[in-house]
PDB file of C-alpha atoms in Angstrom:
ATOM      1  CA  UNK G   1      12.897 101.192   5.967  1.00  0.00           C
ATOM      2  CA  UNK G   2      15.355 103.949   5.033  1.00  0.00           C
ATOM      3  CA  UNK G   3      16.925 104.318   8.501  1.00  0.00           C
ATOM      4  CA  UNK G   4      19.918 106.671   8.338  1.00  0.00           C
ATOM      5  CA  UNK G   5      20.692 108.083   4.899  1.00  0.00           C
ATOM      6  CA  UNK G   6      23.965 109.782   4.050  1.00  0.00           C
ATOM      7  CA  UNK G   7      24.822 111.694   0.897  1.00  0.00           C
ATOM      8  CA  UNK G   8      27.030 111.767  -1.049  1.00  0.00           C
ATOM      9  CA  UNK G   9      28.685 108.337  -0.917  1.00  0.00           C
ATOM     10  CA  UNK G  10      31.948 109.604  -2.358  1.00  0.00           C
ATOM     11  CA  UNK G  11      33.470 113.074  -2.593  1.00  0.00           C
ATOM     12  CA  UNK G  12      36.795 114.504  -3.692  1.00  0.00           C
ATOM     13  CA  UNK G  13      37.708 118.003  -2.578  1.00  0.00           C
ATOM     14  CA  UNK G  14      40.673 120.247  -3.066  1.00  0.00           C
ATOM     15  CA  UNK G  15      42.366 121.775  -0.054  1.00  0.00           C
ATOM     16  CA  UNK G  16      40.472 124.859   1.065  1.00  0.00           C
ATOM     17  CA  UNK G  17      37.160 123.930  -0.505  1.00  0.00           C
ATOM     18  CA  UNK G  18      34.032 123.673   1.590  1.00  0.00           C
ATOM     19  CA  UNK G  19      31.248 121.156   1.525  1.00  0.00           C
ATOM     20  CA  UNK G  20      28.388 119.733   3.541  1.00  0.00           C
ATOM     21  CA  UNK G  21      27.832 116.060   4.247  1.00  0.00           C
ATOM     22  CA  UNK G  22      24.161 115.324   4.556  1.00  0.00           C
ATOM     23  CA  UNK G  23      22.535 112.978   7.062  1.00  0.00           C
ATOM     24  CA  UNK G  24      18.862 112.238   7.500  1.00  0.00           C
ATOM     25  CA  UNK G  25      17.050 109.696   9.649  1.00  0.00           C
ATOM     26  CA  UNK G  26      13.416 108.654   9.587  1.00  0.00           C
ATOM     27  CA  UNK G  27      13.248 106.855  12.930  1.00  0.00           C
ATOM     28  CA  UNK G  28      12.380 109.949  14.985  1.00  0.00           C
ATOM     29  CA  UNK G  29      15.575 109.512  16.965  1.00  0.00           C
ATOM     30  CA  UNK G  30      16.521 112.389  19.229  1.00  0.00           C
ATOM     31  CA  UNK G  31      20.222 111.640  19.268  1.00  0.00           C
ATOM     32  CA  UNK G  32      22.371 112.050  16.181  1.00  0.00           C
ATOM     33  CA  UNK G  33      26.119 112.028  15.810  1.00  0.00           C
ATOM     34  CA  UNK G  34      28.979 112.136  13.337  1.00  0.00           C
ATOM     35  CA  UNK G  35      32.001 109.845  13.445  1.00  0.00           C
ATOM     36  CA  UNK G  36      35.075 109.597  11.315  1.00  0.00           C
ATOM     37  CA  UNK G  37      36.737 106.276  10.632  1.00  0.00           C
ATOM     38  CA  UNK G  38      40.452 106.085   9.946  1.00  0.00           C
ATOM     39  CA  UNK G  39      42.516 102.913   9.515  1.00  0.00           C
ATOM     40  CA  UNK G  40      43.628 101.459  12.815  1.00  0.00           C
ATOM     41  CA  UNK G  41      41.797 104.082  14.835  1.00  0.00           C
ATOM     42  CA  UNK G  42      38.237 102.839  14.940  1.00  0.00           C
ATOM     43  CA  UNK G  43      35.521 105.466  14.988  1.00  0.00           C
ATOM     44  CA  UNK G  44      36.020 108.825  16.618  1.00  0.00           C
ATOM     45  CA  UNK G  45      33.185 111.145  17.591  1.00  0.00           C
ATOM     46  CA  UNK G  46      33.211 114.529  15.845  1.00  0.00           C
ATOM     47  CA  UNK G  47      29.982 116.214  16.964  1.00  0.00           C
ATOM     48  CA  UNK G  48      26.707 115.085  18.383  1.00  0.00           C
ATOM     49  CA  UNK G  49      23.217 116.389  19.039  1.00  0.00           C
ATOM     50  CA  UNK G  50      20.678 115.446  21.674  1.00  0.00           C
ATOM     51  CA  UNK G  51      17.809 117.162  19.903  1.00  0.00           C
ATOM     52  CA  UNK G  52      16.852 119.940  17.527  1.00  0.00           C
ATOM     53  CA  UNK G  53      18.756 123.102  18.334  1.00  0.00           C
ATOM     54  CA  UNK G  54      21.262 121.362  20.616  1.00  0.00           C
ATOM     55  CA  UNK G  55      24.739 120.297  19.531  1.00  0.00           C
ATOM     56  CA  UNK G  56      28.005 119.570  21.271  1.00  0.00           C
ATOM     57  CA  UNK G  57      31.574 118.659  20.456  1.00  0.00           C
ATOM     58  CA  UNK G  58      32.970 115.198  20.508  1.00  0.00           C
ATOM     59  CA  UNK G  59      36.533 113.934  20.527  1.00  0.00           C
ATOM     60  CA  UNK G  60      37.764 115.478  17.232  1.00  0.00           C
ATOM     61  CA  UNK G  61      35.620 118.555  16.432  1.00  0.00           C
ATOM     62  CA  UNK G  62      38.225 120.889  14.914  1.00  0.00           C
ATOM     63  CA  UNK G  63      37.541 121.821  11.309  1.00  0.00           C
ATOM     64  CA  UNK G  64      33.905 120.746  11.402  1.00  0.00           C
ATOM     65  CA  UNK G  65      30.632 122.539  12.097  1.00  0.00           C
ATOM     66  CA  UNK G  66      27.179 121.148  12.705  1.00  0.00           C
ATOM     67  CA  UNK G  67      23.668 122.415  13.278  1.00  0.00           C
ATOM     68  CA  UNK G  68      20.395 120.658  14.012  1.00  0.00           C
ATOM     69  CA  UNK G  69      17.343 122.557  12.874  1.00  0.00           C
ATOM     70  CA  UNK G  70      15.065 119.518  12.636  1.00  0.00           C
ATOM     71  CA  UNK G  71      14.864 116.122  14.322  1.00  0.00           C
ATOM     72  CA  UNK G  72      15.494 114.384  11.004  1.00  0.00           C
ATOM     73  CA  UNK G  73      18.578 116.173   9.663  1.00  0.00           C
ATOM     74  CA  UNK G  74      22.086 116.637  10.987  1.00  0.00           C
ATOM     75  CA  UNK G  75      24.487 118.018   8.349  1.00  0.00           C
ATOM     76  CA  UNK G  76      28.249 118.164   8.841  1.00  0.00           C
ATOM     77  CA  UNK G  77      30.089 121.115   7.323  1.00  0.00           C
ATOM     78  CA  UNK G  78      33.727 121.325   6.367  1.00  0.00           C
ATOM     79  CA  UNK G  79      34.487 125.029   5.995  1.00  0.00           C
ATOM     80  CA  UNK G  80      38.012 124.708   4.586  1.00  0.00           C
ATOM     81  CA  UNK G  81      38.964 121.157   3.774  1.00  0.00           C
ATOM     82  CA  UNK G  82      42.417 119.849   4.672  1.00  0.00           C
ATOM     83  CA  UNK G  83      44.149 116.601   3.632  1.00  0.00           C
ATOM     84  CA  UNK G  84      43.940 115.470   7.286  1.00  0.00           C
ATOM     85  CA  UNK G  85      40.172 115.321   6.845  1.00  0.00           C
ATOM     86  CA  UNK G  86      40.465 112.532   4.291  1.00  0.00           C
ATOM     87  CA  UNK G  87      38.420 109.814   5.959  1.00  0.00           C
ATOM     88  CA  UNK G  88      35.200 107.864   5.926  1.00  0.00           C
ATOM     89  CA  UNK G  89      32.422 109.692   7.723  1.00  0.00           C
ATOM     90  CA  UNK G  90      29.512 107.988   9.419  1.00  0.00           C
ATOM     91  CA  UNK G  91      26.344 109.503  10.698  1.00  0.00           C
ATOM     92  CA  UNK G  92      24.485 107.648  13.432  1.00  0.00           C
ATOM     93  CA  UNK G  93      21.295 108.066  15.403  1.00  0.00           C
ATOM     94  CA  UNK G  94      19.792 106.531  18.492  1.00  0.00           C
ATOM     95  CA  UNK G  95      16.850 106.751  20.822  1.00  0.00           C
ATOM     96  CA  UNK G  96      17.448 108.336  24.201  1.00  0.00           C
ATOM     97  CA  UNK G  97      17.881 106.095  27.178  1.00  0.00           C
ATOM     98  CA  UNK G  98      20.347 103.780  28.763  1.00  0.00           C
ATOM     99  CA  UNK G  99      22.058 101.262  26.563  1.00  0.00           C
ATOM    100  CA  UNK G 100      20.335 102.257  23.327  1.00  0.00           C
ATOM    101  CA  UNK G 101      22.495 101.306  20.327  1.00  0.00           C
ATOM    102  CA  UNK G 102      23.573 103.485  17.439  1.00  0.00           C
ATOM    103  CA  UNK G 103      22.061 103.075  13.989  1.00  0.00           C
ATOM    104  CA  UNK G 104      24.559 103.927  11.262  1.00  0.00           C
ATOM    105  CA  UNK G 105      24.348 105.226   7.741  1.00  0.00           C
ATOM    106  CA  UNK G 106      26.465 103.680   5.005  1.00  0.00           C
ATOM    107  CA  UNK G 107      29.110 106.356   5.156  1.00  0.00           C
ATOM    108  CA  UNK G 108      30.669 109.054   2.980  1.00  0.00           C
ATOM    109  CA  UNK G 109      34.186 108.478   1.705  1.00  0.00           C
ATOM    110  CA  UNK G 110      35.917 111.868   1.483  1.00  0.00           C
ATOM    111  CA  UNK G 111      39.265 112.516  -0.147  1.00  0.00           C
ATOM    112  CA  UNK G 112      40.959 115.891   0.159  1.00  0.00           C
ATOM    113  CA  UNK G 113      43.817 116.514  -2.243  1.00  0.00           C
TER     114      UNK G 113
ATOM    115  CA  UNK R   1      39.487 108.072  30.544  1.00  0.00           C
ATOM    116  CA  UNK R   2      37.325 105.641  28.679  1.00  0.00           C
ATOM    117  CA  UNK R   3      39.004 103.393  26.164  1.00  0.00           C
ATOM    118  CA  UNK R   4      38.403 100.212  24.267  1.00  0.00           C
ATOM    119  CA  UNK R   5      41.161  97.865  23.162  1.00  0.00           C
ATOM    120  CA  UNK R   6      40.886  95.215  20.504  1.00  0.00           C
ATOM    121  CA  UNK R   7      44.323  93.602  20.570  1.00  0.00           C
ATOM    122  CA  UNK R   8      43.958  91.636  17.342  1.00  0.00           C
ATOM    123  CA  UNK R   9      44.088  93.731  14.166  1.00  0.00           C
ATOM    124  CA  UNK R  10      43.659  90.779  11.809  1.00  0.00           C
ATOM    125  CA  UNK R  11      42.455  87.247  12.439  1.00  0.00           C
ATOM    126  CA  UNK R  12      42.198  84.408   9.938  1.00  0.00           C
ATOM    127  CA  UNK R  13      40.142  81.318  10.683  1.00  0.00           C
ATOM    128  CA  UNK R  14      39.032  78.394   8.578  1.00  0.00           C
ATOM    129  CA  UNK R  15      35.389  78.029   7.686  1.00  0.00           C
ATOM    130  CA  UNK R  16      33.677  75.889  10.300  1.00  0.00           C
ATOM    131  CA  UNK R  17      36.224  76.706  13.001  1.00  0.00           C
ATOM    132  CA  UNK R  18      35.354  78.534  16.191  1.00  0.00           C
ATOM    133  CA  UNK R  19      36.045  82.212  16.642  1.00  0.00           C
ATOM    134  CA  UNK R  20      36.815  84.471  19.563  1.00  0.00           C
ATOM    135  CA  UNK R  21      37.467  88.182  19.149  1.00  0.00           C
ATOM    136  CA  UNK R  22      38.860  89.968  22.141  1.00  0.00           C
ATOM    137  CA  UNK R  23      37.743  93.263  23.622  1.00  0.00           C
ATOM    138  CA  UNK R  24      38.972  94.983  26.760  1.00  0.00           C
ATOM    139  CA  UNK R  25      37.618  98.266  28.052  1.00  0.00           C
ATOM    140  CA  UNK R  26      38.506 100.890  30.567  1.00  0.00           C
ATOM    141  CA  UNK R  27      35.502 102.612  32.077  1.00  0.00           C
ATOM    142  CA  UNK R  28      34.788 103.835  35.571  1.00  0.00           C
ATOM    143  CA  UNK R  29      31.095 103.073  35.840  1.00  0.00           C
ATOM    144  CA  UNK R  30      28.922 100.168  34.746  1.00  0.00           C
ATOM    145  CA  UNK R  31      29.494  99.932  31.012  1.00  0.00           C
ATOM    146  CA  UNK R  32      27.066  99.433  28.203  1.00  0.00           C
ATOM    147  CA  UNK R  33      28.896  97.189  25.749  1.00  0.00           C
ATOM    148  CA  UNK R  34      28.281  96.569  22.091  1.00  0.00           C
ATOM    149  CA  UNK R  35      29.676  94.618  19.185  1.00  0.00           C
ATOM    150  CA  UNK R  36      29.178  95.895  15.658  1.00  0.00           C
ATOM    151  CA  UNK R  37      30.082  94.345  12.318  1.00  0.00           C
ATOM    152  CA  UNK R  38      31.049  96.259   9.201  1.00  0.00           C
ATOM    153  CA  UNK R  39      31.036  94.693   5.755  1.00  0.00           C
ATOM    154  CA  UNK R  40      33.082  96.410   3.038  1.00  0.00           C
ATOM    155  CA  UNK R  41      31.532  99.693   1.914  1.00  0.00           C
ATOM    156  CA  UNK R  42      28.788  99.455   4.480  1.00  0.00           C
ATOM    157  CA  UNK R  43      27.895 101.061   7.747  1.00  0.00           C
ATOM    158  CA  UNK R  44      28.109  99.334  11.079  1.00  0.00           C
ATOM    159  CA  UNK R  45      25.451  96.822  12.045  1.00  0.00           C
ATOM    160  CA  UNK R  46      24.700  95.927  15.641  1.00  0.00           C
ATOM    161  CA  UNK R  47      25.482  92.303  16.515  1.00  0.00           C
ATOM    162  CA  UNK R  48      24.635  92.344  20.201  1.00  0.00           C
ATOM    163  CA  UNK R  49      24.747  94.431  23.330  1.00  0.00           C
ATOM    164  CA  UNK R  50      25.143  94.059  27.060  1.00  0.00           C
ATOM    165  CA  UNK R  51      23.227  96.389  29.302  1.00  0.00           C
ATOM    166  CA  UNK R  52      22.646  94.448  32.501  1.00  0.00           C
ATOM    167  CA  UNK R  53      21.601  91.032  33.736  1.00  0.00           C
ATOM    168  CA  UNK R  54      22.899  87.802  32.246  1.00  0.00           C
ATOM    169  CA  UNK R  55      26.557  88.239  31.370  1.00  0.00           C
ATOM    170  CA  UNK R  56      26.305  85.924  28.374  1.00  0.00           C
ATOM    171  CA  UNK R  57      24.390  87.672  25.614  1.00  0.00           C
ATOM    172  CA  UNK R  58      23.180  86.273  22.339  1.00  0.00           C
ATOM    173  CA  UNK R  59      23.164  88.246  19.130  1.00  0.00           C
ATOM    174  CA  UNK R  60      22.323  87.945  15.498  1.00  0.00           C
ATOM    175  CA  UNK R  61      24.030  85.607  13.031  1.00  0.00           C
ATOM    176  CA  UNK R  62      24.877  83.076  15.760  1.00  0.00           C
ATOM    177  CA  UNK R  63      27.229  85.340  17.696  1.00  0.00           C
ATOM    178  CA  UNK R  64      27.448  85.575  21.465  1.00  0.00           C
ATOM    179  CA  UNK R  65      29.545  87.601  23.883  1.00  0.00           C
ATOM    180  CA  UNK R  66      30.403  87.284  27.535  1.00  0.00           C
ATOM    181  CA  UNK R  67      30.843  90.220  29.894  1.00  0.00           C
ATOM    182  CA  UNK R  68      33.506  89.597  32.535  1.00  0.00           C
ATOM    183  CA  UNK R  69      33.679  92.501  34.941  1.00  0.00           C
ATOM    184  CA  UNK R  70      36.755  91.156  36.759  1.00  0.00           C
ATOM    185  CA  UNK R  71      38.698  91.093  33.492  1.00  0.00           C
ATOM    186  CA  UNK R  72      37.110  94.224  31.959  1.00  0.00           C
ATOM    187  CA  UNK R  73      36.420  92.136  28.894  1.00  0.00           C
ATOM    188  CA  UNK R  74      33.588  91.549  26.468  1.00  0.00           C
ATOM    189  CA  UNK R  75      34.806  88.910  24.027  1.00  0.00           C
ATOM    190  CA  UNK R  76      32.796  87.934  20.985  1.00  0.00           C
ATOM    191  CA  UNK R  77      32.431  84.262  20.064  1.00  0.00           C
ATOM    192  CA  UNK R  78      30.953  82.086  17.380  1.00  0.00           C
ATOM    193  CA  UNK R  79      31.140  78.285  17.452  1.00  0.00           C
ATOM    194  CA  UNK R  80      31.348  77.777  13.691  1.00  0.00           C
ATOM    195  CA  UNK R  81      32.386  80.530  11.297  1.00  0.00           C
ATOM    196  CA  UNK R  82      30.834  80.917   7.857  1.00  0.00           C
ATOM    197  CA  UNK R  83      32.540  82.539   4.869  1.00  0.00           C
ATOM    198  CA  UNK R  84      29.957  85.328   5.031  1.00  0.00           C
ATOM    199  CA  UNK R  85      31.290  86.324   8.478  1.00  0.00           C
ATOM    200  CA  UNK R  86      34.380  87.861   6.867  1.00  0.00           C
ATOM    201  CA  UNK R  87      34.159  91.523   7.860  1.00  0.00           C
ATOM    202  CA  UNK R  88      35.521  93.986  10.364  1.00  0.00           C
ATOM    203  CA  UNK R  89      34.273  93.825  13.936  1.00  0.00           C
ATOM    204  CA  UNK R  90      34.158  96.689  16.375  1.00  0.00           C
ATOM    205  CA  UNK R  91      33.695  96.639  20.114  1.00  0.00           C
ATOM    206  CA  UNK R  92      32.187  99.744  21.702  1.00  0.00           C
ATOM    207  CA  UNK R  93      31.432 101.127  25.136  1.00  0.00           C
ATOM    208  CA  UNK R  94      28.451 103.390  25.685  1.00  0.00           C
ATOM    209  CA  UNK R  95      28.807 106.216  28.158  1.00  0.00           C
ATOM    210  CA  UNK R  96      26.315 105.667  30.984  1.00  0.00           C
ATOM    211  CA  UNK R  97      26.413 109.368  31.890  1.00  0.00           C
ATOM    212  CA  UNK R  98      26.009 110.681  28.353  1.00  0.00           C
ATOM    213  CA  UNK R  99      23.897 108.280  26.350  1.00  0.00           C
ATOM    214  CA  UNK R 100      24.953 109.778  23.048  1.00  0.00           C
ATOM    215  CA  UNK R 101      28.656 109.052  23.514  1.00  0.00           C
ATOM    216  CA  UNK R 102      30.244 105.817  22.421  1.00  0.00           C
ATOM    217  CA  UNK R 103      33.883 104.777  22.453  1.00  0.00           C
ATOM    218  CA  UNK R 104      35.039 102.362  19.797  1.00  0.00           C
ATOM    219  CA  UNK R 105      37.928  99.976  19.557  1.00  0.00           C
ATOM    220  CA  UNK R 106      40.153 100.057  16.510  1.00  0.00           C
ATOM    221  CA  UNK R 107      38.525  96.990  15.008  1.00  0.00           C
ATOM    222  CA  UNK R 108      39.462  93.416  14.157  1.00  0.00           C
ATOM    223  CA  UNK R 109      39.406  92.345  10.528  1.00  0.00           C
ATOM    224  CA  UNK R 110      38.271  88.752  10.138  1.00  0.00           C
ATOM    225  CA  UNK R 111      39.338  86.699   7.158  1.00  0.00           C
ATOM    226  CA  UNK R 112      37.723  83.296   6.600  1.00  0.00           C
ATOM    227  CA  UNK R 113      39.623  80.588   4.735  1.00  0.00           C
ATOM    228  CA  UNK R 114      37.601  78.108   2.682  1.00  0.00           C
TER     229      UNK R 114
END
């Protein structure tokens, strides 16, 4: 019962470096999304995907890229990291349909110095 | 615009006492409402959800929540808190027009006194 798997769990980057946060799910969910969690702000949607080959922007997409080549994987790319991107990142997936809940990974804690 | 408000940032209750966590939402259509719990270093786990029907919904770990349309609220309750309930709780609204979009409150951190 892997569910949603995120790697790495922790990452420290220097300003300007790039990296990819990995997310994989084994529940055959069509919907996948990335959130960032900052103190006092809850979770904010970065990007989401409704299926392979289809992505769209959420509430805070600037500085992040995504692609969805398979149903299982939904990586999040930071092309040039900035200190403002220090956060905890969560990947989530869900089945399509009304009222279907999100299933979350355990998060990636990213620090940009 | 859609929004979710959790007015209490921190709450401390004694073990065995009752608990109510507040959640108010702003959403134009019929909302899908959720409560999630997050333990330290973990992802969010679904406690319960309201989609339609009975406005009092039961969840896991003895939690329940009541949807009150007139008050735009979806408060979470538990009659007797256990030390293991100490965590952060998030209320969320699901977008009924775009099923992949959810709007989260800022969270309420629950501390349980022995």
